[in-house]
């Protein structure tokens, strides 16, 4: 039994959640569920990033005080995550007193350690990124990500001596080759450090919506500088040293590729400056794109893609929660960019879910109901499906461990395919009741039992339903995986239920 602490980025509360934020959250949830299945002690953290200029501007635009606005928007994230069956252990809001306390203690420690000094900042700022740019890094004076105008800024600020950590960071990367995955993203972060690090401005006086700097209350911390610390707030930084020691060595941050620099350069340096080890692992995923364009709240607000068309709730109403989860996990390898389209969701639904999984369960339940008096027979210990199941199990372990739900699900669906092929080869619907039929059906039921366990991190609701329909008591995740993964355990405990189609086909001409 191990320990697994997984986090999503905390989402800005300038607007409602969308499919992009759902993508990170569903992936983190499935990874957390996999580790719970293994019997690991798991903590899964998500939440909302509520300070900074972007949120304060959005509130003003809507005629609200920032706190009131952020209370409402944060609640919309919780609603969306509930609807997506996200089983988080903690939902952090950066406006909570516990977070202010941890931020002030953490940055206070960096200040005490001599890595913070005062200077004048002069440069360019992108409100959408909540980030500073040099003229060189801009594209014709515009933001390289959003293409929007950058604001000239001149402020007396507190700075963090990031430059002092260049060598230590390079050494850390060399000593911990798996600190950042996938490797391409690790190389990107490494090259960035190798290219030389400049000190960064970490406070603002031009806005007041933020965490106050404890040694200079005219200033608030720059939003990124407070946000990153949420990962420590949630495990009790500054309040409960034992909790920090318990979880921090097992930390895994799942993030989108646009926030690599913050998580893979600044954050480990900040931890070092505060006298803490960096997080143990950062996994960077790509973007979901619509027609080649990134799908994000800030771009939608600036007149790009209309995200309200693809809010998680609308997708759930159209396809059901588990099919949406399945699509987000299965379609794109967690590390690459992927194209998002409704045609794509419909296609996956009709092929993988309706034709393959749904059809398998329906066929098996119908034959058992009609020819075996509704009681599932036991599997053969030397079934030809056994080797297929065992290799699917190994591939699942590899896939989930390596933050690759796509490859895990591919393996599970190849077991589904093999089981459908096994049924076609034996055509039990043409067989007379008797031992030969029982053998075929017992093997197919055992494969379905294993599929319900393997697919449960992706589709918890559907897998429980399949488990029940094949006459098993409890749920697929009641027993630890080390026990439940062993071939041959299917015992029809209850009456098998034919039931309505699990995934009624959706017309592709919607
Ligand atoms: O950056 N495809 O918050 P944010 C895939 N508050 N994932 C996407 C996506 C897309 N098109 N669009 C957004 C922030 N995401 C900061 C983070 S963490 C200490 C602070 C996901 O609301 C992806 O995970 O802009 C990305 O990193 C995150 O949403 C950005 O969310």
mmCIF file with all atom_site columns, C-alpha atoms in Angstrom, residues 166-176 179-180 183-197 260 264-265:
data_model
loop_
_atom_site.group_PDB
_atom_site.id
_atom_site.type_symbol
_atom_site.label_atom_id
_atom_site.label_alt_id
_atom_site.label_comp_id
_atom_site.label_asym_id
_atom_site.label_entity_id
_atom_site.label_seq_id
_atom_site.pdbx_PDB_ins_code
_atom_site.Cartn_x
_atom_site.Cartn_y
_atom_site.Cartn_z
_atom_site.occupancy
_atom_site.B_iso_or_equiv
_atom_site.pdbx_formal_charge
_atom_site.auth_seq_id
_atom_site.auth_comp_id
_atom_site.auth_asym_id
_atom_site.auth_atom_id
_atom_site.pdbx_PDB_model_num
ATOM 1  C CA . UNK A 1 166 ? 19.461 28.128 -11.365 1.00 0.00 ? 166 UNK A CA 1
ATOM 2  C CA . UNK A 1 167 ? 22.171 25.630 -10.464 1.00 0.00 ? 167 UNK A CA 1
ATOM 3  C CA . UNK A 1 168 ? 20.158 23.917 -7.733  1.00 0.00 ? 168 UNK A CA 1
ATOM 4  C CA . UNK A 1 169 ? 17.218 23.472 -10.081 1.00 0.00 ? 169 UNK A CA 1
ATOM 5  C CA . UNK A 1 170 ? 19.389 21.992 -12.827 1.00 0.00 ? 170 UNK A CA 1
ATOM 6  C CA . UNK A 1 171 ? 20.906 19.620 -10.303 1.00 0.00 ? 171 UNK A CA 1
ATOM 7  C CA . UNK A 1 172 ? 17.464 18.676 -9.015  1.00 0.00 ? 172 UNK A CA 1
ATOM 8  C CA . UNK A 1 173 ? 16.288 17.879 -12.543 1.00 0.00 ? 173 UNK A CA 1
ATOM 9  C CA . UNK A 1 174 ? 19.356 15.738 -13.151 1.00 0.00 ? 174 UNK A CA 1
ATOM 10 C CA . UNK A 1 175 ? 18.956 13.849 -9.886  1.00 0.00 ? 175 UNK A CA 1
ATOM 11 C CA . UNK A 1 176 ? 15.194 13.362 -10.381 1.00 0.00 ? 176 UNK A CA 1
ATOM 12 C CA . UNK A 1 179 ? 10.279 15.040 -11.673 1.00 0.00 ? 179 UNK A CA 1
ATOM 13 C CA . UNK A 1 180 ? 8.466  16.348 -14.758 1.00 0.00 ? 180 UNK A CA 1
ATOM 14 C CA . UNK A 1 183 ? 9.949  13.763 -21.124 1.00 0.00 ? 183 UNK A CA 1
ATOM 15 C CA . UNK A 1 184 ? 9.328  16.385 -23.825 1.00 0.00 ? 184 UNK A CA 1
ATOM 16 C CA . UNK A 1 185 ? 7.857  18.683 -21.206 1.00 0.00 ? 185 UNK A CA 1
ATOM 17 C CA . UNK A 1 186 ? 10.685 17.921 -18.806 1.00 0.00 ? 186 UNK A CA 1
ATOM 18 C CA . UNK A 1 187 ? 13.157 18.943 -21.517 1.00 0.00 ? 187 UNK A CA 1
ATOM 19 C CA . UNK A 1 188 ? 11.236 22.142 -22.156 1.00 0.00 ? 188 UNK A CA 1
ATOM 20 C CA . UNK A 1 189 ? 11.409 23.135 -18.489 1.00 0.00 ? 189 UNK A CA 1
ATOM 21 C CA . UNK A 1 190 ? 15.075 22.142 -18.251 1.00 0.00 ? 190 UNK A CA 1
ATOM 22 C CA . UNK A 1 191 ? 15.997 24.254 -21.290 1.00 0.00 ? 191 UNK A CA 1
ATOM 23 C CA . UNK A 1 192 ? 14.129 27.181 -19.865 1.00 0.00 ? 192 UNK A CA 1
ATOM 24 C CA . UNK A 1 193 ? 16.222 27.015 -16.677 1.00 0.00 ? 193 UNK A CA 1
ATOM 25 C CA . UNK A 1 194 ? 19.398 26.456 -18.651 1.00 0.00 ? 194 UNK A CA 1
ATOM 26 C CA . UNK A 1 195 ? 18.601 29.604 -20.646 1.00 0.00 ? 195 UNK A CA 1
ATOM 27 C CA . UNK A 1 196 ? 19.043 31.651 -17.450 1.00 0.00 ? 196 UNK A CA 1
ATOM 28 C CA . UNK A 1 197 ? 16.607 32.796 -14.791 1.00 0.00 ? 197 UNK A CA 1
ATOM 29 C CA . UNK A 1 260 ? 4.818  24.732 -16.924 1.00 0.00 ? 260 UNK A CA 1
ATOM 30 C CA . UNK A 1 264 ? 8.359  23.405 -12.986 1.00 0.00 ? 264 UNK A CA 1
ATOM 31 C CA . UNK A 1 265 ? 10.626 26.410 -12.454 1.00 0.00 ? 265 UNK A CA 1
#
